[in-house]
Coordinates of C-alpha atoms in Angstrom, one line a residue:
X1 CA -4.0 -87.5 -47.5
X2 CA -6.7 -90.5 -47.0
X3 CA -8.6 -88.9 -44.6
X4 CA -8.7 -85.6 -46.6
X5 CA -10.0 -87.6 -49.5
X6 CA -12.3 -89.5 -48.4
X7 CA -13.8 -86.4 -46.6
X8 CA -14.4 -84.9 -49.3
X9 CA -16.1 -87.9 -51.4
X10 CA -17.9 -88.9 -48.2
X11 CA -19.9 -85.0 -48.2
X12 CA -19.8 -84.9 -52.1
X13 CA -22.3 -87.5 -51.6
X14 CA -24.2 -86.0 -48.5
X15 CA -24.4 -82.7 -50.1
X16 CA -25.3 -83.8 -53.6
X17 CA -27.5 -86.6 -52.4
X18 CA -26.0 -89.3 -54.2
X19 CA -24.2 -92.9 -53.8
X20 CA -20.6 -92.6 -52.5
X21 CA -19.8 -94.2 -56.3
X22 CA -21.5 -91.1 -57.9
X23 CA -19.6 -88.8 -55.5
X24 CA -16.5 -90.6 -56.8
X25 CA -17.1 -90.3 -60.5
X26 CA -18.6 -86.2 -59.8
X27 CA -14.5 -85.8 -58.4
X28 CA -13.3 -87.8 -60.7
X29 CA -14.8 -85.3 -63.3
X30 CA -13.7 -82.4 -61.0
X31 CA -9.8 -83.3 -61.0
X32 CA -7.5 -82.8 -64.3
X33 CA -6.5 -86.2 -65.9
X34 CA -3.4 -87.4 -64.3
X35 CA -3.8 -86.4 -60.6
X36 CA -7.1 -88.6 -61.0
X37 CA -5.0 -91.7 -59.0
X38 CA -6.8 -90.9 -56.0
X39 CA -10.3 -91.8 -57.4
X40 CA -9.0 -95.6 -57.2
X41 CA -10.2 -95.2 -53.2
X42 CA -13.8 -95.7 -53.9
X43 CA -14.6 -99.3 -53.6
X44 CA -13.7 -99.7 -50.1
X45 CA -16.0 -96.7 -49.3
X46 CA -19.1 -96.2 -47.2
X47 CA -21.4 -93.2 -46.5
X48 CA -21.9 -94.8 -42.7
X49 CA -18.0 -94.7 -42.0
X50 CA -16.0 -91.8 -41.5
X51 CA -13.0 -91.3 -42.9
X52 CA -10.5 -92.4 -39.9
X53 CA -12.3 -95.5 -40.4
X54 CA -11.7 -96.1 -44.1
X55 CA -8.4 -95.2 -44.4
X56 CA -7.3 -97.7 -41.5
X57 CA -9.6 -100.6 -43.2
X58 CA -7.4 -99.6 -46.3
X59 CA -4.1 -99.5 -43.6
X60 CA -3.2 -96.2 -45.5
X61 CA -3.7 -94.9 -42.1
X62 CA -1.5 -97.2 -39.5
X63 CA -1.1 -97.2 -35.5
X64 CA 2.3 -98.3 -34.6
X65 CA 3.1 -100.1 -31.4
X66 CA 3.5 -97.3 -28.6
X67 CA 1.7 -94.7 -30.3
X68 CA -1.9 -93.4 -30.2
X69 CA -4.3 -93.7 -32.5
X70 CA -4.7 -90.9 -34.6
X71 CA -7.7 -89.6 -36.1
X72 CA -9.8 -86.4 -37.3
X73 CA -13.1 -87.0 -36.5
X74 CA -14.7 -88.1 -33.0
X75 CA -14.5 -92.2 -32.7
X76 CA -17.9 -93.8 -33.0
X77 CA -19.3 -95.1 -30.4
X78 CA -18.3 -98.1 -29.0
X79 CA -19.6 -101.1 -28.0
X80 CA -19.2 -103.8 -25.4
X81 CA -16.0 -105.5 -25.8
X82 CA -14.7 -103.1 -28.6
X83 CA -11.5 -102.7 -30.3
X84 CA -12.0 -99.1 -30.9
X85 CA -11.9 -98.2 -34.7
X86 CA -11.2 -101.7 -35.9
X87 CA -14.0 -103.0 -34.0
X88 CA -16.6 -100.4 -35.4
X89 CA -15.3 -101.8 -39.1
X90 CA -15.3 -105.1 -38.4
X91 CA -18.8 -105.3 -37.2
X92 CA -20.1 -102.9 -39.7
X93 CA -19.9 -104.8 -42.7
X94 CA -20.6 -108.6 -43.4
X95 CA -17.2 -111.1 -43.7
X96 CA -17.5 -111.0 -47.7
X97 CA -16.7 -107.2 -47.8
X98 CA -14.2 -107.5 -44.7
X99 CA -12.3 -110.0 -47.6
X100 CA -12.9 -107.8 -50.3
X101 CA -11.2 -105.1 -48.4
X102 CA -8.1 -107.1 -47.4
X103 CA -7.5 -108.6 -51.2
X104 CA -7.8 -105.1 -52.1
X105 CA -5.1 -103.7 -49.8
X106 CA -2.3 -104.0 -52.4
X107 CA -3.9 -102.1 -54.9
X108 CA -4.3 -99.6 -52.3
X109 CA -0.3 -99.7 -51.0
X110 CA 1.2 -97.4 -53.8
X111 CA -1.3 -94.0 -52.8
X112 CA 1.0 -93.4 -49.7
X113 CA 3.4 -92.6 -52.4
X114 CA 2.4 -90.1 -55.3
X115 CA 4.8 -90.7 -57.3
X116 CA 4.7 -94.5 -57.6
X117 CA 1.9 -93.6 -59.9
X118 CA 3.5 -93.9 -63.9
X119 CA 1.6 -90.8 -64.5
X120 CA 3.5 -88.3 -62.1
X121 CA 6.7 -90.0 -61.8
X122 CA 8.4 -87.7 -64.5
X123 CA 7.2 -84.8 -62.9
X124 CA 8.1 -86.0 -59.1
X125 CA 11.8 -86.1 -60.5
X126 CA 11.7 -82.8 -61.7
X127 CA 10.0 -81.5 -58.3
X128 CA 12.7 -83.4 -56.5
X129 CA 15.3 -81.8 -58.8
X130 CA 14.0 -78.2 -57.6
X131 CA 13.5 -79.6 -54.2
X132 CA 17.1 -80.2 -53.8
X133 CA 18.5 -77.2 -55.9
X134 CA 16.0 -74.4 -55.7
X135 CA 16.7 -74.0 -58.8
X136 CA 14.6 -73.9 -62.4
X137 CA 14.2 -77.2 -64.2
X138 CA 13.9 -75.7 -67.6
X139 CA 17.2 -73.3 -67.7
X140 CA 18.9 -74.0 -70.5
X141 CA 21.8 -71.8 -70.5
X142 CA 22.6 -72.1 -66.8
X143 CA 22.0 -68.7 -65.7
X144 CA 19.3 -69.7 -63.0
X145 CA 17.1 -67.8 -64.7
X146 CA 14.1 -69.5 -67.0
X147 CA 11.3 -69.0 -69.3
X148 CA 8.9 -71.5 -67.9
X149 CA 6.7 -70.1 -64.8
X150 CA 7.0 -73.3 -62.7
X151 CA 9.0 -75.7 -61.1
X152 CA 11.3 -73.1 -59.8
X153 CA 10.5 -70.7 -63.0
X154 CA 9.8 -67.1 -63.4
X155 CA 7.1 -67.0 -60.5
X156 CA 10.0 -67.3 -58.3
X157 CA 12.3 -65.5 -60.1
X158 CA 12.0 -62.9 -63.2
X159 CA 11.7 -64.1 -66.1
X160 CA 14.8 -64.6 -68.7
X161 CA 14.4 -62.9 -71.8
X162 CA 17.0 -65.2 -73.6
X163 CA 17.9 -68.5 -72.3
X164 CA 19.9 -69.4 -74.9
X165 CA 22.9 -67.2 -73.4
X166 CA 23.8 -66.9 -70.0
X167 CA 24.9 -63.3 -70.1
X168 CA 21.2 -62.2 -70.5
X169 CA 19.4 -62.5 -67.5
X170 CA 17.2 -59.8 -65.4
X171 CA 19.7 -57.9 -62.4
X172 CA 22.5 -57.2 -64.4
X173 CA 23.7 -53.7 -65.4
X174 CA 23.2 -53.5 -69.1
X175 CA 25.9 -54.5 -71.6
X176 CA 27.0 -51.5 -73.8
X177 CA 23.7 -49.4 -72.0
X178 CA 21.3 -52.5 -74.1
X179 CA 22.2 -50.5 -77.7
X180 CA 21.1 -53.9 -79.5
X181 CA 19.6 -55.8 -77.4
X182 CA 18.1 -56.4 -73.8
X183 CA 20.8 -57.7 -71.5
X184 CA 18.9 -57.6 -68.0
X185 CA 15.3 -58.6 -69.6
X186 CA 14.0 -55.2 -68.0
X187 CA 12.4 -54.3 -71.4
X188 CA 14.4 -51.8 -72.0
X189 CA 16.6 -51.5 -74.9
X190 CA 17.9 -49.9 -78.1
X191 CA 18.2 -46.3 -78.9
X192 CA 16.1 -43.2 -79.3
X193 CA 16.1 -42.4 -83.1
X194 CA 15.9 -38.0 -81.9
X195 CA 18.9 -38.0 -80.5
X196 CA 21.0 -41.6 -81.1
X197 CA 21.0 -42.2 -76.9
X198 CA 20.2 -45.9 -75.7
X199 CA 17.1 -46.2 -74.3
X200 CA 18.6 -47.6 -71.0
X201 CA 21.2 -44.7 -70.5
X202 CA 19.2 -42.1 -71.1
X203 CA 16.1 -43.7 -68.5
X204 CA 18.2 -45.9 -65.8
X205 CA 21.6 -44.2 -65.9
X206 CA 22.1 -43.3 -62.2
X207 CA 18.5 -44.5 -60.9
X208 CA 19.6 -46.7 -58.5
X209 CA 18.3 -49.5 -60.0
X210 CA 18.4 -52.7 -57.7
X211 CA 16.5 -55.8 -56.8
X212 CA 15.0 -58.0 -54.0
X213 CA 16.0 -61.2 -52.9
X214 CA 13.6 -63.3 -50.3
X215 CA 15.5 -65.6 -48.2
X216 CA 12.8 -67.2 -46.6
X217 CA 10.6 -70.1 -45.1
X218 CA 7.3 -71.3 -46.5
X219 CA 5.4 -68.1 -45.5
X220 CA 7.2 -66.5 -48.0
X221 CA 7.2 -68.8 -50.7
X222 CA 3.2 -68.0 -50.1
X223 CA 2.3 -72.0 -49.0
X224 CA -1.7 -72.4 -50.0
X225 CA -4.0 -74.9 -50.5
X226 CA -7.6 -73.6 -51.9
X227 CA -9.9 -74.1 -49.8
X228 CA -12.3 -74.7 -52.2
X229 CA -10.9 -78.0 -52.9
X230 CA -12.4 -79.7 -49.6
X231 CA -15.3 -77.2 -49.7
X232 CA -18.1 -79.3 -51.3
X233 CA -20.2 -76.7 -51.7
X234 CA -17.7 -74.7 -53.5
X235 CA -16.5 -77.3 -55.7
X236 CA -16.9 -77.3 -59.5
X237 CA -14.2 -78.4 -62.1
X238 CA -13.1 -74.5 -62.0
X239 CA -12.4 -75.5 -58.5
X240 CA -9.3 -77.8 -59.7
X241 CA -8.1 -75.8 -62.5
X242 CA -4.9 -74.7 -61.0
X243 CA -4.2 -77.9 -59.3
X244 CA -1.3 -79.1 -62.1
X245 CA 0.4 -75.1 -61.3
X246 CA 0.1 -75.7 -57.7
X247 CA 1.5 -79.2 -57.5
X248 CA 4.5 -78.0 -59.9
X249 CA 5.2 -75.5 -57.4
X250 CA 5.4 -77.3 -54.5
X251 CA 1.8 -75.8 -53.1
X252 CA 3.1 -72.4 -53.2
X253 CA 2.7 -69.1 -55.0
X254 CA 5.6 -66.9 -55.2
X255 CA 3.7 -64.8 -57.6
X256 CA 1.6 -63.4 -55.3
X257 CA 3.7 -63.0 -52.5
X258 CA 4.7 -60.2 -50.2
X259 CA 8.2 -59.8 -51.2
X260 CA 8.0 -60.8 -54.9
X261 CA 4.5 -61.2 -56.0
X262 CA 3.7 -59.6 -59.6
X263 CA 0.3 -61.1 -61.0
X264 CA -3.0 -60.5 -59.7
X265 CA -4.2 -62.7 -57.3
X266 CA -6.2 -65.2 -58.2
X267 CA -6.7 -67.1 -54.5
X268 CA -8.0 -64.2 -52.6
X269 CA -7.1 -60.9 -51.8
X270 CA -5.1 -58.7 -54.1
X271 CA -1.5 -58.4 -54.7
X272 CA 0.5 -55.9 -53.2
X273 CA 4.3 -56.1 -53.0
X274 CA 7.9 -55.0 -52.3
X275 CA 8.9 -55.9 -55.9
X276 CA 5.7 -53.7 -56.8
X277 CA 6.3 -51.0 -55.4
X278 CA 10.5 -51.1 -55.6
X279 CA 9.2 -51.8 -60.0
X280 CA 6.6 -48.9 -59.4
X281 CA 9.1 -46.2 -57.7
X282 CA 11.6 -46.8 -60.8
X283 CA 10.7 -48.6 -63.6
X284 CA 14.5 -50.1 -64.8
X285 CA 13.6 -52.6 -62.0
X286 CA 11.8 -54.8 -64.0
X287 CA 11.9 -58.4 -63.8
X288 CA 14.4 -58.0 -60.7
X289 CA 13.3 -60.3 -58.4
X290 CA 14.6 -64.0 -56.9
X291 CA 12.5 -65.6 -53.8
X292 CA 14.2 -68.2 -52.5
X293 CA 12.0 -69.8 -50.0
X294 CA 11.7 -73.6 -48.9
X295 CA 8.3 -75.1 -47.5
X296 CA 10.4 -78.3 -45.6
X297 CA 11.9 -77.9 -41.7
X298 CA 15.5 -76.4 -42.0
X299 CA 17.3 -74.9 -38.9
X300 CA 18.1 -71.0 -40.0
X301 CA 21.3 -72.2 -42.1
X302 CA 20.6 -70.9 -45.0
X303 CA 24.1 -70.8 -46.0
X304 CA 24.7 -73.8 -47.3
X305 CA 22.1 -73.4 -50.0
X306 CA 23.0 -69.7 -51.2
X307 CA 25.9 -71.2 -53.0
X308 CA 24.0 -72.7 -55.6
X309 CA 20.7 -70.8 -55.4
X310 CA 21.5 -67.1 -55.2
X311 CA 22.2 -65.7 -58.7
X312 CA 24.1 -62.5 -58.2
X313 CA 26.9 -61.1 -59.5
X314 CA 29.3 -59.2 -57.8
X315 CA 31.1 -57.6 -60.6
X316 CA 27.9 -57.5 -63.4
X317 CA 24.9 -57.4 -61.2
X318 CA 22.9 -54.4 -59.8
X319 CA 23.1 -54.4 -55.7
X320 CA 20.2 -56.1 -54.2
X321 CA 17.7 -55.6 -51.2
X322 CA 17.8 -59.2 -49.3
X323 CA 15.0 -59.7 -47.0
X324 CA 15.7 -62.4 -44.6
X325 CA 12.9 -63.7 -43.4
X326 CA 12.3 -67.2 -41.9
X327 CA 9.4 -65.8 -39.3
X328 CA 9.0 -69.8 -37.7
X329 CA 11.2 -72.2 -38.8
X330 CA 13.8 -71.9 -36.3
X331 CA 10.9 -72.7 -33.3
X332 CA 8.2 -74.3 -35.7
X333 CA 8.4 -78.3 -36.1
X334 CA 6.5 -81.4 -35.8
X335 CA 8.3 -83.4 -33.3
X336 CA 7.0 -84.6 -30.0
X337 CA 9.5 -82.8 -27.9
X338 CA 9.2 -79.3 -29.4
X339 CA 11.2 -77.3 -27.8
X340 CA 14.3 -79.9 -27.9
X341 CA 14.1 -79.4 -31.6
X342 CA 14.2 -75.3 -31.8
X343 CA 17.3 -73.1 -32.5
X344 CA 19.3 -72.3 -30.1
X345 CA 20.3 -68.5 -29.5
X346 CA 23.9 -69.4 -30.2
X347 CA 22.9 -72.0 -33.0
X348 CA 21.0 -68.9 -34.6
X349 CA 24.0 -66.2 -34.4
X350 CA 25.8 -68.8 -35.7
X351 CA 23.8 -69.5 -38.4
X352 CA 23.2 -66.1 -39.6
X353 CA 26.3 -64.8 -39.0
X354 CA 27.7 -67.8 -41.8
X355 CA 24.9 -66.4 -44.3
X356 CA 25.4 -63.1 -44.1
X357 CA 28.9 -63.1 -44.5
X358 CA 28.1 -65.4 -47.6
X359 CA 26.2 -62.1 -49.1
X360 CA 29.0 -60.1 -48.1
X361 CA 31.3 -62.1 -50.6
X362 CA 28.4 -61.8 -53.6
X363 CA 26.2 -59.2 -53.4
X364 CA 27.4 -56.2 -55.2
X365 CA 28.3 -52.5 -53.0
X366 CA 26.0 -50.8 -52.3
X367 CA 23.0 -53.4 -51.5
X368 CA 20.7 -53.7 -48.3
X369 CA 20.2 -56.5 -45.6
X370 CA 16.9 -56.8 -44.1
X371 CA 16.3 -59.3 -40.8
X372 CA 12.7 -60.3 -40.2
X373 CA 12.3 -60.7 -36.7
X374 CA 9.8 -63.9 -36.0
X375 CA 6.2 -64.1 -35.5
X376 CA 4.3 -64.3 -32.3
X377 CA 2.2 -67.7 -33.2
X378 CA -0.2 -67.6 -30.2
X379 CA -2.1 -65.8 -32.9
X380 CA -3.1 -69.0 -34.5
X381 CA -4.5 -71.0 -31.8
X382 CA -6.4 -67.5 -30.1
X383 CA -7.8 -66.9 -33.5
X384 CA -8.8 -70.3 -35.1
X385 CA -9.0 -73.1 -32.6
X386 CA -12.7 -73.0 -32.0
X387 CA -13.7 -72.2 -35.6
X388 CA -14.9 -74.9 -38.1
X389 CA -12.1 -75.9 -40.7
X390 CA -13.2 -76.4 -44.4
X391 CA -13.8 -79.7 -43.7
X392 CA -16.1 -79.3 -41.1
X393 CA -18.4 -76.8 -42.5
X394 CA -21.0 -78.8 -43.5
X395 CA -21.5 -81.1 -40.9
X396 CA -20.2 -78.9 -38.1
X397 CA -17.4 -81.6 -37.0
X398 CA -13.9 -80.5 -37.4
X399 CA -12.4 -77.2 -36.0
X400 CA -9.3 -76.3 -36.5
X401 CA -8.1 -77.8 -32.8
X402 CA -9.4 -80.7 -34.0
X403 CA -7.2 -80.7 -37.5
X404 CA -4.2 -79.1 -34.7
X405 CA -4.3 -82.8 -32.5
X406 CA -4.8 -84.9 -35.8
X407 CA -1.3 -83.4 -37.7
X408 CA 0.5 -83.2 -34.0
X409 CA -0.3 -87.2 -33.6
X410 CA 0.6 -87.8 -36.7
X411 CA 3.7 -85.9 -36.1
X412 CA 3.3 -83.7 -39.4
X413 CA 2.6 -80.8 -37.5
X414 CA 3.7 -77.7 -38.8
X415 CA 4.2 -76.3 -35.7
X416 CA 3.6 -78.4 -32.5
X417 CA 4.6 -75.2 -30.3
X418 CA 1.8 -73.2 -31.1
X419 CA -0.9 -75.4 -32.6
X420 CA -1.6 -76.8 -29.4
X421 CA -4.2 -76.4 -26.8
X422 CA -1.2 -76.5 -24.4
X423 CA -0.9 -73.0 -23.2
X424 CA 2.2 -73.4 -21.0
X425 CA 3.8 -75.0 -24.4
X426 CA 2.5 -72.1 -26.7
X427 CA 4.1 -69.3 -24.4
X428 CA 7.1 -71.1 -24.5
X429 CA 7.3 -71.5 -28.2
X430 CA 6.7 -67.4 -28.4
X431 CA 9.3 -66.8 -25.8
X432 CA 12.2 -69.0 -27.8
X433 CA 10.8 -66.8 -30.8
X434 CA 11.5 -63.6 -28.9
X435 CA 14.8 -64.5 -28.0
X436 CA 16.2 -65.5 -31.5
X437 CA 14.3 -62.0 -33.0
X438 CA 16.8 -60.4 -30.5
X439 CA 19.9 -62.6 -32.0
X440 CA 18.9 -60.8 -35.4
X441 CA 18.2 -57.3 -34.0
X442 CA 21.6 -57.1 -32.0
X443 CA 23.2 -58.7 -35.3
X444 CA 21.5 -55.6 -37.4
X445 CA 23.0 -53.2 -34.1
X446 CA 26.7 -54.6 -34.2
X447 CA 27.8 -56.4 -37.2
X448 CA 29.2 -54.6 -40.3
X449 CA 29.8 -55.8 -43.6
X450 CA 31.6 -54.2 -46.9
X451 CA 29.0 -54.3 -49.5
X452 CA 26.0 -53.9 -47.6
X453 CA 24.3 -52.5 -44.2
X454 CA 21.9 -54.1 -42.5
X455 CA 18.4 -53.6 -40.5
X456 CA 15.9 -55.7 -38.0
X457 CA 12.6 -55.0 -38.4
X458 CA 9.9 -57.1 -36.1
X459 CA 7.6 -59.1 -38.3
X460 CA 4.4 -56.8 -38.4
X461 CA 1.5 -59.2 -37.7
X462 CA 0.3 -56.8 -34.7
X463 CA 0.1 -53.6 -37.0
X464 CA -1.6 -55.8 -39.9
X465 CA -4.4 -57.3 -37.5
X466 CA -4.7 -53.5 -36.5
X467 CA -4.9 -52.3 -40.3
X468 CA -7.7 -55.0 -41.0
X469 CA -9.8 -54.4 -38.2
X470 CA -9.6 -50.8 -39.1
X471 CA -11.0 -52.2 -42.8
X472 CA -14.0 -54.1 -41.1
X473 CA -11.8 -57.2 -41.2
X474 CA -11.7 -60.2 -38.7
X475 CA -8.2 -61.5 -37.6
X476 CA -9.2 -65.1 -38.5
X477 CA -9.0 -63.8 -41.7
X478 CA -5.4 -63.1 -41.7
X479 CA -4.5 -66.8 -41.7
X480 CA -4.7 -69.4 -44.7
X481 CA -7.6 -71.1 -44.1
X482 CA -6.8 -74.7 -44.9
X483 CA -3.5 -75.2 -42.7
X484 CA -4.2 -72.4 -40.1
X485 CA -1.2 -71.4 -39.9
X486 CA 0.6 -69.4 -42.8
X487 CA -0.2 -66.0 -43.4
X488 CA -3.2 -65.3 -46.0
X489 CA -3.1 -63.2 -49.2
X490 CA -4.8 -60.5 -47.4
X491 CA -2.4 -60.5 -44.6
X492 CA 0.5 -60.7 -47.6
X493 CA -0.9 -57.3 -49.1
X494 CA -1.4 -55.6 -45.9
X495 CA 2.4 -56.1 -44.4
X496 CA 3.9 -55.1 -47.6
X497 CA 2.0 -51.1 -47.2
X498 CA 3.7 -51.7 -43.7
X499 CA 7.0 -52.7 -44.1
X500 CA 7.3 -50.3 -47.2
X501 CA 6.1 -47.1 -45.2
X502 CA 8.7 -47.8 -42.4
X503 CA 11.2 -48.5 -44.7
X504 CA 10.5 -45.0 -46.7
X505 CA 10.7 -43.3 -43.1
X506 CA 13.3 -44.8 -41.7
X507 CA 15.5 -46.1 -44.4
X508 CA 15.1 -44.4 -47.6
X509 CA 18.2 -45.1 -49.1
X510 CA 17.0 -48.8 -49.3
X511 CA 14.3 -48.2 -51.9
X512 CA 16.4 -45.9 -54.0
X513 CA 15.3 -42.4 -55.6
X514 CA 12.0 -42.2 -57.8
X515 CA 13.2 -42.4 -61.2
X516 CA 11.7 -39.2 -63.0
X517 CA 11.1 -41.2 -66.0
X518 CA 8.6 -43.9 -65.5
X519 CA 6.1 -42.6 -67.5
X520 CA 7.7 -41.4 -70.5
X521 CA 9.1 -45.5 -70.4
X522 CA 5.7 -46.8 -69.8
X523 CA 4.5 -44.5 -72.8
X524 CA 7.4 -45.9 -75.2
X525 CA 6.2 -49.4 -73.7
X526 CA 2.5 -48.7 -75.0
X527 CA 3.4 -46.8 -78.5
X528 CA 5.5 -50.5 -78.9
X529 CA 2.2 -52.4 -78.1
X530 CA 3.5 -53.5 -74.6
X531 CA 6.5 -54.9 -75.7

């Protein structure tokens, strides 16, 4: 977080021209009020130091005893008898600022933790709330549905319509067809003054209304960090505008995801999605939608966490489509010895086995199971390691490989198995992937379950790179551009035409029938002013 700071001050100044203290005050003005606690780095600053440098002057940036020394940028030269990085600090300021620094440190200590800041601490409980819960914070009738967008709010799941009672919430089949009011927040409700039929049983009844459920890892909960927000030659106060949305939820957007996205994109691309198109082919499926997605390391045991996250009835609810779909967790992790970290073939039947028998118990006859085989990840590395990261743009000095060793040393990696320039290691990473994306495919072939069947699809990365190139894209472009390593918006739009066409040729009776009456609904909607 110091490094990636200080980057950006550092080239503020370069590209603007001005005094690192200008640059400072220009991001200061950039960033909304309260996230502002990292403009407190400037005094220990200096335009002839990079950033590695700084932040291990301010000991925000530590080397413990065994370990390397970690750091983005190339090491500055050294001299006779150096120290390395220590030495080019010491000797490149006089022994007045050298004490300033150190009586500084203290102020300094807090920054490695956000939320020690008096400003953010009420909203680091509530992200820690939805951390452990995956649940809304603001649901106040307990129906795990909410009003509020973030935080676990309707851009990850539809929004409530009344949370004041917990017997109105979107999924559910409608109470008395929605005569009075709207039960399942769908929109649709009372009765047609021509003929005295509820809306909802004259439109829905027997339209195999259902919904979609995202079990999934941070690629589905759409992890993104702008790029323009280390891009310093992009960056304006528009830049940071969405920075209090995206830190409420958790970096990611859900709302313009593959599985549930339903606003226009606003970070690149377009939207394109299964809830779309599922909302598109029959209207009474609006609002139907829950992604339950986690950006932290968790071996594929989801199970443990459906209990309290999954809102389904078995008895009230309409059946579901669940796409299961954690393409890298199971191989993808940070440690230094990888591949002792991945899940096993027999830890991954296991695991899905537990889940899927979990669904079994609450999803209601009649829904669909859809296992997402895992992605190939050599991808990444072929694709982006030689290619400048945002940060390196201007000054041509950080590629992707580069940002690849810094996390790895730092052991935040997001995936030491394939963001490494160790090939033997990559092919291994991909060939643990392969085998669990076999687990799930012979689980789709063998197991049966009472109130849903079940499918394996491979994750379509190959046909998507195919479609872009075909659209006068490069595959670079397929992959978020700050982390190298999540799938981009565009890629997000492009496997949802793919994974809806095979599932319209080879399982139709997933999507349901095309209800015959979506336009004279969306009509009524208009002559009601959109309500």
């Amino acid at each position: 977080g110091c490094v990636l700071v200080v980057s950006v001050i550092e080239q503020l100044a370069q590209w603007h021209n001005s005094t690192v203290k200008a640059a400072v005050e220009r991001l200061c003005d950039y960033i909304p009020g309260k996230y502002q606690i990292m403009c407190h780095m400037s005094r220990c600053i200096d335009k002839e130091m990079n950033a590695d440098v700084v932040c291990h002057s301010l000991r925000l940036c530590k080397q413990d005893p065994g370990q390397p020394l970690c750091h983005l940028y190339s090491p500055p030269k050294k001299e006779k008898h150096s120290c390395g990085l220590f030495y080019t600090l010491v000797h490149a300021r006089p022994k007045s600022q050298i004490r300033s620094i150190n009586s500084s440190h203290k102020s300094f200590m807090g920054f490695s933790s956000v939320c020690a800041f008096p400003l953010l601490a009420n909203l680091c409980e509530k992200i820690k709330f939805v951390l452990r819960n995956k649940l809304p914070f603001e649901d106040f009738d307990g129906d795990k549905f909410s009003t509020f967008p973030t935080l676990r709010g309707y851009h990850w799941r539809g929004r409530d319509c009344n949370d004041k009672n917990t017997t109105v919430y979107p999924g559910r089949r409608p109470d008395n067809w929605d005569a009075k009011s709207d039960s399942n927040c769908n929109g649709i409700w009372g009765v047609d003054p021509k003929d005295g039929t509820p809306y909802e049983e004259k439109f829905c009844k027997g339209a195999d209304s259902r919904g979609v459920v995202l079990l999934g890892d941070s690629a589905g909960a759409h992890f993104h960090i702008p790029p323009e927000w280390m891009t310093v030659t992009q960056m304006s106060a528009k830049s940071f505008a969405n920075l209090p949305m995206a830190f409420s939820d958790e970096f990611d957007w859900p709302q313009f995801s593959e599985i549930t996205g339903f606003l226009n994109s606003t970070i690149g691309g377009w939207t394109d999605s299964l809830y779309l198109r599922l909302r598109k082919r029959n209207r009474c499926n609006h609002r139907d939608l829950q992604n339950i997605s986690q950006n932290e390391y968790f071996p594929n045991n989801i199970a443990p966490y459906l209990s309290f996250s999954l809102a389904r009835n078995q008895l009230l609810d309409n059946p579901a489509i669940v796409i299961y779909a954690t393409i890298g967790n199971d191989v993808c992790n940070g440690e230094r010895d990888t591949l002792a970290h991945m899940t096993t073939p027999k830890e991954m039947l296991s695991n899905v086995v537990q889940a899927l028998r979990y669904l079994d118990t609450h999803l209601p006859n009649g829904s669909h199971v859809i296992l997402t085989g895992l992605v190939d990840g050599r991808f990444l590395w072929d694709n982006l390691h030689d290619r400048y990261h945002p940060l390196g743009q201007l000054n041509k000095d950080v590629t992707y490989s580069q940002v690849y060793s810094f996390l790895d040393c730092l052991q935040v990696s997001p995936c030491s198995g394939w963001l490494t320039p160790n090939e033997t290691l990559r092919n291994l990473t991909s060939e643990r992937a392969l085998q669990l994306s076999n687990v799930l495919k012979e689980i789709a072939r063998s197991e049966k379950f009472a109130n849903f069947d079940i499918f394996y699809m491979d994750f379509p990365l190959r046909q998507t790179a195919e479609e872009w190139r075909k659209m006068g894209g490069e595959p670079w472009q397929l992959i978020e551009p700050v982390d190298g390593f999540h799938p981009s918006q565009i890629a997000a739009a492009l496997g949802t035409g793919i994974t809806w066409q095979k599932a319209l040729h080879e399982w139709p009776q997933v999507l349901g029938k095309e209800n015959p009456f979506n336009d004279q609904i969306e009509a009524i909607f208009k002559d009601q002013g959109g309500h």
